[in-house]
Coordinates of C-alpha atoms in Angstrom, one line a residue:
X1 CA -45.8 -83.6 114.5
X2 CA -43.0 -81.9 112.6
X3 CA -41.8 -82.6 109.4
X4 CA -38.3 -84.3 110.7
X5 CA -40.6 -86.6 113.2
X6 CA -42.6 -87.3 110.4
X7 CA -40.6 -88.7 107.9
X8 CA -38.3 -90.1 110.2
X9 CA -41.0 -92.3 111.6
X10 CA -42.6 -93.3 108.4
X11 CA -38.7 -94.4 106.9
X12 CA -38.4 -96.8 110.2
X13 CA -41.6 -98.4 109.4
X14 CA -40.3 -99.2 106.0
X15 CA -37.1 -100.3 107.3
X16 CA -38.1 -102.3 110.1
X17 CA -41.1 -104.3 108.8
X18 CA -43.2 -102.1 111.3
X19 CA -40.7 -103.5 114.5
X20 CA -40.7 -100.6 117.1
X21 CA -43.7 -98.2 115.2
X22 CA -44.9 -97.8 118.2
X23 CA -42.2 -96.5 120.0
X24 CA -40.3 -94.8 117.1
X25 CA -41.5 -91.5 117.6
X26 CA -39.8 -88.0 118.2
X27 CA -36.4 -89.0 116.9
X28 CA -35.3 -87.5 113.7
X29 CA -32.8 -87.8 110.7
X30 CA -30.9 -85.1 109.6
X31 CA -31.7 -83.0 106.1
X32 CA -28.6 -82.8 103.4
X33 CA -29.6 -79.1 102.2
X34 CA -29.7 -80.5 98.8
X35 CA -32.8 -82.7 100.2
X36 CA -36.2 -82.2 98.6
X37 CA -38.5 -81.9 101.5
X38 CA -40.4 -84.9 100.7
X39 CA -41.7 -88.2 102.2
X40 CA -40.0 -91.5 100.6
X41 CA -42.4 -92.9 98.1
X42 CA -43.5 -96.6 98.6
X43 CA -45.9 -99.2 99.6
X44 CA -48.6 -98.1 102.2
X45 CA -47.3 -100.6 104.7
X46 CA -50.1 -102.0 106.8
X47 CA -50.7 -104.0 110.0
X48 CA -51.6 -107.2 111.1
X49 CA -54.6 -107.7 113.9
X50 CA -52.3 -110.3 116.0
X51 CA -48.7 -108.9 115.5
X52 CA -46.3 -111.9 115.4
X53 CA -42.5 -111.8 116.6
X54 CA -41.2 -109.1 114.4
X55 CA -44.4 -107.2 114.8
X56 CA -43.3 -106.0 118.5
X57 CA -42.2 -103.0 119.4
X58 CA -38.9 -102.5 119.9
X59 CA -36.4 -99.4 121.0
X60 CA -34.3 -99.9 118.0
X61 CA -33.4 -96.0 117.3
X62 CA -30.9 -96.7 115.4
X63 CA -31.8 -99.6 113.2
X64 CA -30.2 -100.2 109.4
X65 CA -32.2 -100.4 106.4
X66 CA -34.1 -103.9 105.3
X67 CA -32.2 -105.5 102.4
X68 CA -28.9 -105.9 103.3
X69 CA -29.0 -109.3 104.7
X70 CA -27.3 -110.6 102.1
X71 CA -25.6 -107.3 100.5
X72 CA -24.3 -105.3 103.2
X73 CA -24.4 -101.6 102.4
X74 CA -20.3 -100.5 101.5
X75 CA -19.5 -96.6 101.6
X76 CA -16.2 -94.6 101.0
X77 CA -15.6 -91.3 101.7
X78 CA -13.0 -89.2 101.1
X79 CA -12.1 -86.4 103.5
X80 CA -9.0 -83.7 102.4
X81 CA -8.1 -80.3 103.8
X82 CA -5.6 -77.8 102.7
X83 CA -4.3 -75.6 105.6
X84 CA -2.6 -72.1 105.9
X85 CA -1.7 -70.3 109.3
X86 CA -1.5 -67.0 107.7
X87 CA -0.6 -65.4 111.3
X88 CA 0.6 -66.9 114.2
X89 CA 1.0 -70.7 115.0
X90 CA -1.6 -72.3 116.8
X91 CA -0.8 -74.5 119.7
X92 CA -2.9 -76.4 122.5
X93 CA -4.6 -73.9 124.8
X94 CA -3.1 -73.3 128.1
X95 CA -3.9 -76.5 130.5
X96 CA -5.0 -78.4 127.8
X97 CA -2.1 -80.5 126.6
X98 CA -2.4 -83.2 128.9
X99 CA -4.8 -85.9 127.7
X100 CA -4.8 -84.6 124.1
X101 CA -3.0 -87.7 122.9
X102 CA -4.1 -91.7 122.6
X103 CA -1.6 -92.8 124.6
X104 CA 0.2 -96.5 124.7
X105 CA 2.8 -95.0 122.2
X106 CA -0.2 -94.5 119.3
X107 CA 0.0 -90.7 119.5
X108 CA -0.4 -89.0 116.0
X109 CA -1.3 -85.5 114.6
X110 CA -4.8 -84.9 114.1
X111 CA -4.7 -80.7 114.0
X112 CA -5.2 -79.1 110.5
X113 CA -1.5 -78.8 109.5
X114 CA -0.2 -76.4 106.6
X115 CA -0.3 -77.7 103.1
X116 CA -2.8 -80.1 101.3
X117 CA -3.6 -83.4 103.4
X118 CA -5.7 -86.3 103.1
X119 CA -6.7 -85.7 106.3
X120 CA -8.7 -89.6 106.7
X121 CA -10.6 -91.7 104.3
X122 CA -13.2 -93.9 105.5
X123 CA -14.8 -97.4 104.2
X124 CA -18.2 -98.2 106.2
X125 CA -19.4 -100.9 106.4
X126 CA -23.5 -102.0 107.5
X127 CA -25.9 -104.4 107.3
X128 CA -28.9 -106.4 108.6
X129 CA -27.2 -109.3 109.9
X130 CA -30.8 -111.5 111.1
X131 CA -34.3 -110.7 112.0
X132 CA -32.2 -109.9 115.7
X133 CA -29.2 -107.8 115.4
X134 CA -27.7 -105.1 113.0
X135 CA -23.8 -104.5 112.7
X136 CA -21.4 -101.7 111.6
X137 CA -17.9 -101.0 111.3
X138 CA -15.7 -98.3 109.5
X139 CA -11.9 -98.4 109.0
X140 CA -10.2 -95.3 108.7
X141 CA -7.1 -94.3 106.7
X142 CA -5.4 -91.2 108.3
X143 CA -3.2 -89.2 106.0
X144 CA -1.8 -92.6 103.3
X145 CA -0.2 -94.9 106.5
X146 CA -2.6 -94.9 109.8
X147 CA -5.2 -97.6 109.6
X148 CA -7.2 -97.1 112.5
X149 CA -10.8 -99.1 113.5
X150 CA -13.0 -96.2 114.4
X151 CA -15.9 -98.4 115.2
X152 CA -17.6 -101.9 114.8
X153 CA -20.2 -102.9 117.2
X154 CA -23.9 -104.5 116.9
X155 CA -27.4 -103.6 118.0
X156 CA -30.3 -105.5 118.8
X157 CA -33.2 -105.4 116.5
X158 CA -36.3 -106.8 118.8
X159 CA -35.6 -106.5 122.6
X160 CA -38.8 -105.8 124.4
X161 CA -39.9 -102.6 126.8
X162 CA -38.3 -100.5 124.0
X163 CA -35.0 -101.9 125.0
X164 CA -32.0 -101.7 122.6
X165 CA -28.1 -103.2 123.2
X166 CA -24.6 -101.8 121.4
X167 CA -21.6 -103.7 122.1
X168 CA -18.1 -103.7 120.4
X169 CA -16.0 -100.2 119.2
X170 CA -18.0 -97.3 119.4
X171 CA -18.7 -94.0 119.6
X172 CA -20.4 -92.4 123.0
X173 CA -23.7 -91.6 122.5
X174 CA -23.0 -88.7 125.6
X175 CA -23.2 -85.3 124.3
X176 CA -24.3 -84.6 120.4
X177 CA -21.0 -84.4 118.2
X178 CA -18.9 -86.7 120.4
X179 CA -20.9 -89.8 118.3
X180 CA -20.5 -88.4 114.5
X181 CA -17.7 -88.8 112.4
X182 CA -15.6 -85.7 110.8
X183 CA -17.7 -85.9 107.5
X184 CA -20.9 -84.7 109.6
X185 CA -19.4 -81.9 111.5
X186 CA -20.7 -78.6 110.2
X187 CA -17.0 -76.9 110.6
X188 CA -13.6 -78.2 109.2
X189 CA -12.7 -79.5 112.8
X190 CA -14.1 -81.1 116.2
X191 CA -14.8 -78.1 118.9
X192 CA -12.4 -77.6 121.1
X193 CA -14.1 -78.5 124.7
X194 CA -14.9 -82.5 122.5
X195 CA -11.0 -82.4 121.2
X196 CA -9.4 -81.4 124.6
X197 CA -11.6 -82.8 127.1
X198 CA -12.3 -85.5 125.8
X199 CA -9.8 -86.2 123.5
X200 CA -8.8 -86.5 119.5
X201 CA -11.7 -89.1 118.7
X202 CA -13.8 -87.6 121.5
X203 CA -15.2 -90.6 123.9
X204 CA -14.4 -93.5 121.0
X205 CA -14.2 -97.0 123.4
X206 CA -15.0 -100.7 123.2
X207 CA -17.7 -101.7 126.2
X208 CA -21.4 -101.8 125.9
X209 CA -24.3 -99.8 125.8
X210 CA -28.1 -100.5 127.0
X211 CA -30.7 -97.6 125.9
X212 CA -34.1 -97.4 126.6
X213 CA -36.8 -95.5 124.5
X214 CA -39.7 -94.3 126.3
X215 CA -43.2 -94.8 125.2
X216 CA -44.2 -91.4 125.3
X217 CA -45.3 -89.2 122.3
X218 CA -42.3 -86.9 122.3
X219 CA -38.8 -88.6 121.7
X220 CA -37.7 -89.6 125.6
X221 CA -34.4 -91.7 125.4
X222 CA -32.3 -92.7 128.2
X223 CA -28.7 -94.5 128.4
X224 CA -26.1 -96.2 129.7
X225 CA -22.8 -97.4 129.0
X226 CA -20.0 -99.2 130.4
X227 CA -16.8 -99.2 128.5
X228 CA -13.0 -99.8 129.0
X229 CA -11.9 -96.2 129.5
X230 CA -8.1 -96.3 128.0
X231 CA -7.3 -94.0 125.3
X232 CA -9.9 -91.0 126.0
X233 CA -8.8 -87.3 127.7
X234 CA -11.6 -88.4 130.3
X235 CA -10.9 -91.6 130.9
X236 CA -6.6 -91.9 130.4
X237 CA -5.1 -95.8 131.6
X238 CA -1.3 -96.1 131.1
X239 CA -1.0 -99.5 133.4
X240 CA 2.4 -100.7 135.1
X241 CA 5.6 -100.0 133.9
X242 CA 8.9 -98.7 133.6
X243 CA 11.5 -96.3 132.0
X244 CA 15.3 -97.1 131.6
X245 CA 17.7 -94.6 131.2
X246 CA 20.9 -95.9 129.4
X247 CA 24.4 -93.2 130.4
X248 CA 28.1 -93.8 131.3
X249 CA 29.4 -93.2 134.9
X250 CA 32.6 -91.9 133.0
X251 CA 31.7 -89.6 129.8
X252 CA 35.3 -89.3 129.3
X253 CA 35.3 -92.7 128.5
X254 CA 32.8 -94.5 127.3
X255 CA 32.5 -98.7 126.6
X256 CA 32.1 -101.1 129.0
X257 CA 31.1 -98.4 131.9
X258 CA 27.7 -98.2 130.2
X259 CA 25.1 -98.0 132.7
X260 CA 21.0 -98.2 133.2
X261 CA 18.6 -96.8 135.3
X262 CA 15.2 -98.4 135.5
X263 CA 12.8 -96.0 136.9
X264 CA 9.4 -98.0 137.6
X265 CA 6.2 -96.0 137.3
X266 CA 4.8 -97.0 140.3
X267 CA 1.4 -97.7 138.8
X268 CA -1.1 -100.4 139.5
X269 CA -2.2 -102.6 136.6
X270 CA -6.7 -102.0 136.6
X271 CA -8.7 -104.0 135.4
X272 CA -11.6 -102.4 132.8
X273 CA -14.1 -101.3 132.7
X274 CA -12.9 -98.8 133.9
X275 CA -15.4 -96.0 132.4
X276 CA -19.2 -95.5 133.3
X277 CA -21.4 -92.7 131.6
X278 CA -25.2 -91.9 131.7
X279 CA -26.7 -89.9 129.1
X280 CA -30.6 -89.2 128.2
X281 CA -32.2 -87.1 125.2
X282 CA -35.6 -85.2 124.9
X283 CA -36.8 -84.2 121.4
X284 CA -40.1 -81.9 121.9
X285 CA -42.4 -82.0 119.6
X286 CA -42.7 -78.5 118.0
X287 CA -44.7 -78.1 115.0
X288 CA -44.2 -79.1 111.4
X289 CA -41.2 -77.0 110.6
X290 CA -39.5 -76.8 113.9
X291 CA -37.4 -79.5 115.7
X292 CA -35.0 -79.5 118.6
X293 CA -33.6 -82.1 120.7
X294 CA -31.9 -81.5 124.8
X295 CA -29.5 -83.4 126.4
X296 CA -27.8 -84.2 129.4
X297 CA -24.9 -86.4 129.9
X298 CA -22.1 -87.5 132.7
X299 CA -19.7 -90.1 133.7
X300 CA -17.3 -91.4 136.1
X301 CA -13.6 -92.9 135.2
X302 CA -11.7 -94.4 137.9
X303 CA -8.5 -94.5 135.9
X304 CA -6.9 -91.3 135.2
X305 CA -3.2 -92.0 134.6
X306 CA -0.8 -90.1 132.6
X307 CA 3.4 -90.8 132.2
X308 CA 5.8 -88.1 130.7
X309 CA 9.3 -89.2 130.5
X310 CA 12.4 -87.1 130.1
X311 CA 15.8 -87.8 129.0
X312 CA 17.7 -86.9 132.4
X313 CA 15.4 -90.3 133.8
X314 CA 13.1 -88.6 135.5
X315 CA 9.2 -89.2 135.2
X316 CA 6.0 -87.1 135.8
X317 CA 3.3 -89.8 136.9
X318 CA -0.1 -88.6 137.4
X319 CA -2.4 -91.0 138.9
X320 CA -5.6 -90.6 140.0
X321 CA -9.8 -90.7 138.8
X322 CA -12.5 -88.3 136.8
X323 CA -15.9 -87.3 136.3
X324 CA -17.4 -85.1 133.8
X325 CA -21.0 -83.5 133.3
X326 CA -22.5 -81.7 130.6
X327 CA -25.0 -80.3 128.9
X328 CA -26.2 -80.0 125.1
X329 CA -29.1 -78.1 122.6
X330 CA -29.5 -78.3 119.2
X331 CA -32.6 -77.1 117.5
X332 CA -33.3 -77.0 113.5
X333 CA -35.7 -75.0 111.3
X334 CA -37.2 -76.1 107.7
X335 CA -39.2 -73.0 106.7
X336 CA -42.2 -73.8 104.3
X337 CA -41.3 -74.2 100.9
X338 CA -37.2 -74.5 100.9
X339 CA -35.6 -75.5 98.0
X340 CA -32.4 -77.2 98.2
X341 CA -31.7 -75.9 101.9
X342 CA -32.2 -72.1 101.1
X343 CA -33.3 -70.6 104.7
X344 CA -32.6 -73.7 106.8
X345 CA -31.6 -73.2 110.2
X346 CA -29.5 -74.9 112.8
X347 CA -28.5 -73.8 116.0
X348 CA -26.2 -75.9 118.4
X349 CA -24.3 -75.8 121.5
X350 CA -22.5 -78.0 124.3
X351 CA -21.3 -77.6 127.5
X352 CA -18.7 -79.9 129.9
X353 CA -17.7 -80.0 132.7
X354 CA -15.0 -82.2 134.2
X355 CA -12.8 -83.0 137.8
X356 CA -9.7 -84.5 137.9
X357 CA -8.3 -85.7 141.3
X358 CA -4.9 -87.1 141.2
X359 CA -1.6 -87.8 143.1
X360 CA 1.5 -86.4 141.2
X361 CA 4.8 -87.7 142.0
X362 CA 8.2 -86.9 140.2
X363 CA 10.2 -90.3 140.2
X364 CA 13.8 -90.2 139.8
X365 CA 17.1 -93.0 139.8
X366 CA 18.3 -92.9 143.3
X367 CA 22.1 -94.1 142.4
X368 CA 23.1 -93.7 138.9
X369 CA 26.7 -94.8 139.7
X370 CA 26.0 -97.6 141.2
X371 CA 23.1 -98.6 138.9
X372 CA 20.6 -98.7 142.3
X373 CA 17.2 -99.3 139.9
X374 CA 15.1 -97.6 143.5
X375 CA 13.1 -94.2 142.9
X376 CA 13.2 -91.8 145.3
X377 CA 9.6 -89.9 145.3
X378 CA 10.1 -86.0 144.9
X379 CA 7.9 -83.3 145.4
X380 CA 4.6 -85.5 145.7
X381 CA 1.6 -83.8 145.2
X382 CA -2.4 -84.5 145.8
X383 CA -4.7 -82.3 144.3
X384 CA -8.1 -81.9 141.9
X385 CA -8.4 -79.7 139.1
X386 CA -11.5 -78.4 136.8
X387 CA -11.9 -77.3 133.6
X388 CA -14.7 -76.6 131.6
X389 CA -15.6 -75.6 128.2
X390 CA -18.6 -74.8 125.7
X391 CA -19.4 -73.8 121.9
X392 CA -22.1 -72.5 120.1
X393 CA -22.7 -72.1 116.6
X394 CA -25.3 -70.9 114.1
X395 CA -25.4 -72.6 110.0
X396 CA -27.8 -71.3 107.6
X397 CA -28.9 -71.4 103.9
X398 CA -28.1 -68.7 102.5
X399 CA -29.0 -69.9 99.3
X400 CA -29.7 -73.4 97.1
X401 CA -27.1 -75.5 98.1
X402 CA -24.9 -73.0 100.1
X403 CA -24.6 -72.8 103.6
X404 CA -23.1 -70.3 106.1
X405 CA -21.8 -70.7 109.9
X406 CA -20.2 -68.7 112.6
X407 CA -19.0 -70.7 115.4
X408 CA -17.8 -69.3 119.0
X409 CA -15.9 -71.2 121.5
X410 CA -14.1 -71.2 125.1
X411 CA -11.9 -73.3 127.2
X412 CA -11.7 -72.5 130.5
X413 CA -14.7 -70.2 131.5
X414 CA -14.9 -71.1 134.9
X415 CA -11.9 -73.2 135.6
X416 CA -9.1 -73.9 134.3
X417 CA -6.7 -75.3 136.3
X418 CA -3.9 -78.1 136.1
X419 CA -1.6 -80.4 138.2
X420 CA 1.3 -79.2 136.6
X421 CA 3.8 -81.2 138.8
X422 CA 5.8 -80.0 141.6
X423 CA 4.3 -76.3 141.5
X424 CA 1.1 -78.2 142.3
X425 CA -2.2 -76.6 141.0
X426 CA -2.1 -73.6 139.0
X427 CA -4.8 -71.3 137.4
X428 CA -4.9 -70.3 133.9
X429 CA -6.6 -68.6 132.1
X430 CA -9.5 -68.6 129.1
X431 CA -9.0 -69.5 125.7
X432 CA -11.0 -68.8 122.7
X433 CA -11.2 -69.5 119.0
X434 CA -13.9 -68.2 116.8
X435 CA -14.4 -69.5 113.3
X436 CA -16.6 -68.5 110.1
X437 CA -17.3 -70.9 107.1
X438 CA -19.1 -71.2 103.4
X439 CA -20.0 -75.0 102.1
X440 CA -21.3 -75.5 98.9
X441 CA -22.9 -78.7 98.1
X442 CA -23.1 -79.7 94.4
X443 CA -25.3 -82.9 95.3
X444 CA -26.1 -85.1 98.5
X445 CA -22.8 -86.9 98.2
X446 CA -20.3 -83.9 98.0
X447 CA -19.4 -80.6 99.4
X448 CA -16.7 -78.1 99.7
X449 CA -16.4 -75.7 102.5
X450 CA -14.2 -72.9 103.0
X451 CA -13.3 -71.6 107.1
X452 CA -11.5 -69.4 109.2
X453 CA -10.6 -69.9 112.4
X454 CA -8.6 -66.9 114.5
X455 CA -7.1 -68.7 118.1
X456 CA -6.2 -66.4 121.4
X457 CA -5.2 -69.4 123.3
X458 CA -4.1 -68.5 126.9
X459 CA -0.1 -69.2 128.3
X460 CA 0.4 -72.8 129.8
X461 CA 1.7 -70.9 133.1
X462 CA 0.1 -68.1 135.6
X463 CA 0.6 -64.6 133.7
X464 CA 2.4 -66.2 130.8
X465 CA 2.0 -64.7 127.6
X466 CA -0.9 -66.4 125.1
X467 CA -0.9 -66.5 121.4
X468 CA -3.3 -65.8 119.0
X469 CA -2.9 -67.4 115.2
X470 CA -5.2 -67.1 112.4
X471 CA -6.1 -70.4 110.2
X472 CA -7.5 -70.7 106.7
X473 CA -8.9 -74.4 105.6
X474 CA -10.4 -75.7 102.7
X475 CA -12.1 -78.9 102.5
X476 CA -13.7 -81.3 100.3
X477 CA -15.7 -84.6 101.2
X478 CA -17.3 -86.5 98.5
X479 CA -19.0 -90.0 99.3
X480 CA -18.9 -93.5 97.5
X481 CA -21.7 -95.8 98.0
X482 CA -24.7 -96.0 99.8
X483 CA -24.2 -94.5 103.4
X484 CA -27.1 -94.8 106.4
X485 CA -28.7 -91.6 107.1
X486 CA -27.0 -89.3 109.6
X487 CA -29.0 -89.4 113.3
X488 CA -30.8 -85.7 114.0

């Protein structure tokens, strides 16, 4: 049994009041580089010969520490970044600007701009609610007037056949960075094939999730969710509704010849959940020093809807459904006798896929003179179109407390197309960034990082010309409070 399996499964014991020991193997938590690679000391728990109640095993991966029944665990974290595009400008990639935003008019910047930011701040929330369920929530503050609920949900504590529930706000467990917030990402910002596919938060929904952990001796999880599919570039729900255009049938002379257009999206209201994924993770056990975990994830939207309106009255409605498939790796290395992270390894990588079938209509005011609110549809078009994505990337310790990583990414490797309205589907071609950082950490609860990033983002039209841009960021993240420990 490694080292991560190890100490992982002997902190859930502690936690849990042995609930779930006997299925709480294989999963692991991950190492701060300033961690001492030692087990928690404490009492040698022990075993009963009848287990009662809270004695069963359960498929609680994810439980919070004992002891905050009555003092919930608070953490702050503070999260700033000072940007400078030295060269260039950096943009979306081509074909990748539609489903970038949250929609339902709560779209707001989330790229690295240029200048000193405080890019969020977030206060956790977590505790031990009853000998059944654990709950969490974080608020976060982007930039000093965006409050945003990035997640609060429960789990279940003691479900049988290694059975475990999440309902409420959460992160999707599909993939391996989609779930973590900013302050756990190894680089300054989310890769690009999470940002563009799946949007600015990645897969962040309210629904609810059923898991099971396996009872095998390596760490076997499978899951399920089924959420409500509205603000995610998978999974994008606009509803019914309308657009009025307010002009003059006289320009000359304007007043009382004011006139309005109403141009109606021609959508159907659908009712959620609209959103289905599937997702299972295998973490083989490789020796003492050596972990990894594997996983495979997909799901299925039935809503993909997106609106652009214009000034001249016309709209672009999109209207269709998605799926999405992917794959991910992440594998870490402790060498025998590291000191403050010095030789760690981690290597990680993802993969998506995703289809998008849709009907695209340009909808238009049939009579402005005459104020006639009927559309006229113009240059329909039904279609599907694929893209894909991937990055890898490498972080080592290059020394006590310093780290190192190289990160490569692409958008577009084997498709990238888009519905781009009237011209129907069009081809584009590959973008790439690749990016290079240094993060010192002075103790557990701070760091500072340093990165590059240099963009060659492909044209949002056949044979159009890209651009390329090169980004510097520096970061700092310090943490207030007691804070749960990160999954592997």
């Amino acid at each position: 049994m490694s080292r991560y399996h190890a100490q992982w499964r002997r902190s859930a014991l502690l936690a849990t009041g042995l609930g779930g020991a006997a299925l709480l193997l294989g999963s692991a938590h991950a190492q701060s580089p300033t961690d001492e690679p030692t087990v928690e000391q404490g009492p040698e728990p022990t075993v009963s010969a009848e287990p009662g109640p809270m004695q069963r095993a359960t498929a609680s991966s994810e439980q919070i520490g004992a002891g905050t029944l009555m003092n919930p665990s608070i953490s702050v974290i503070l999260d700033g970044v000072y940007g400078n595009e030295f060269s260039g400008h950096v943009d979306d990639p081509g074909g990748f600007g539609m489903g970038h935003s949250h929609g339902h008019g709560h779209d707001h910047a989330h790229g690295i701009e240029d200048g000193f930011q405080l890019r969020e701040t977030e206060i956790a929330f977590e505790a031990s609610v009853d000998p059944y369920f654990d709950a969490f929530a974080m608020l976060v503050i982007e930039g000093t007037d965006h409050i945003d609920l990035e997640e609060a949900y429960f789990t279940t504590r003691s479900l049988p056949w290694g059975l475990q529930v999440k309902a409420g706000r959460f992160l999707s467990d599909i993939g391996y960075i989609n779930s973590q917030h900013p302050h756990e990402w190894d680089f300054v910002d989310r890769p690009l094939v999470s940002e563009h596919l799946f949007g600015d938060h990645g897969i962040q929904e309210i629904g609810a999730q059923l898991n099971w952990l396996a009872p095998t001796r390596t760490y076997l999880k499978f899951g399920a969710e089924i959420l409500e599919g509205e603000t995610s570039g998978i999974a994008n729900y606009e509803g019914s509704g309308s657009h009025t255009i307010t002009g003059y049938d006289d320009f000359d002379t304007p007043g009382n010849n004011r006139q309005r257009s109403t141009v109606d999206y021609g959508l159907d209201d659908r009712k959620g959940p609209r959103l289905g994924t599937l997702f299972a993770k295998w973490g083989p056990d490789l020796g003492f020093n050596h972990a990894a975990q594997f996983g495979v994830s997909a799901g299925y939207a039935d809503a993909w809807q997106r609106v652009e309106e214009h000034g001249s009255g016309r709209v672009d409605v999109w209207d269709g459904d998605a799926w999405f498939a992917g794959l991910d790796a992440v594998y870490k290395f402790d060498p025998p006798g590291s000191y403050q992270g010095a030789g760690q390894l981690t290597l990680q990588g993802e993969y998506f896929y995703r289809d998008i079938d849709v009907d695209y209509v340009n909808r238009v005011p049939q009579d402005w003179e005459h104020n006639d609110t009927e559309v006229l549809d113009e240059d329909a078009v039904s279609d599907s179109f694929r893209q894909d994505g991937l990055y890898v990337q490498a972080v080592y310790g290059i020394a006590p407390r310093w780290r190192s990583g190289i990160r490569a990414e692409a958008l577009g490797i084997a498709k990238n197309q888009v519905v781009a309205g009237r011209d129907g589907v069009q081809d584009l071609d590959t973008s790439y960034r690749y990016s290079a950082n240094v993060t010192f950490y002075p103790s557990h609860f701070s760091y500072i990082r340093g990165q590059i990033n240099y963009s060659d983002f492909a044209a949002d039209e056949p044979d159009g010309h890209g651009h390329d841009a090169w980004q510097a960021m520096l970061q700092y993240n310090l943490s207030l409070g007691a804070h749960g420990a990160h999954p592997f």
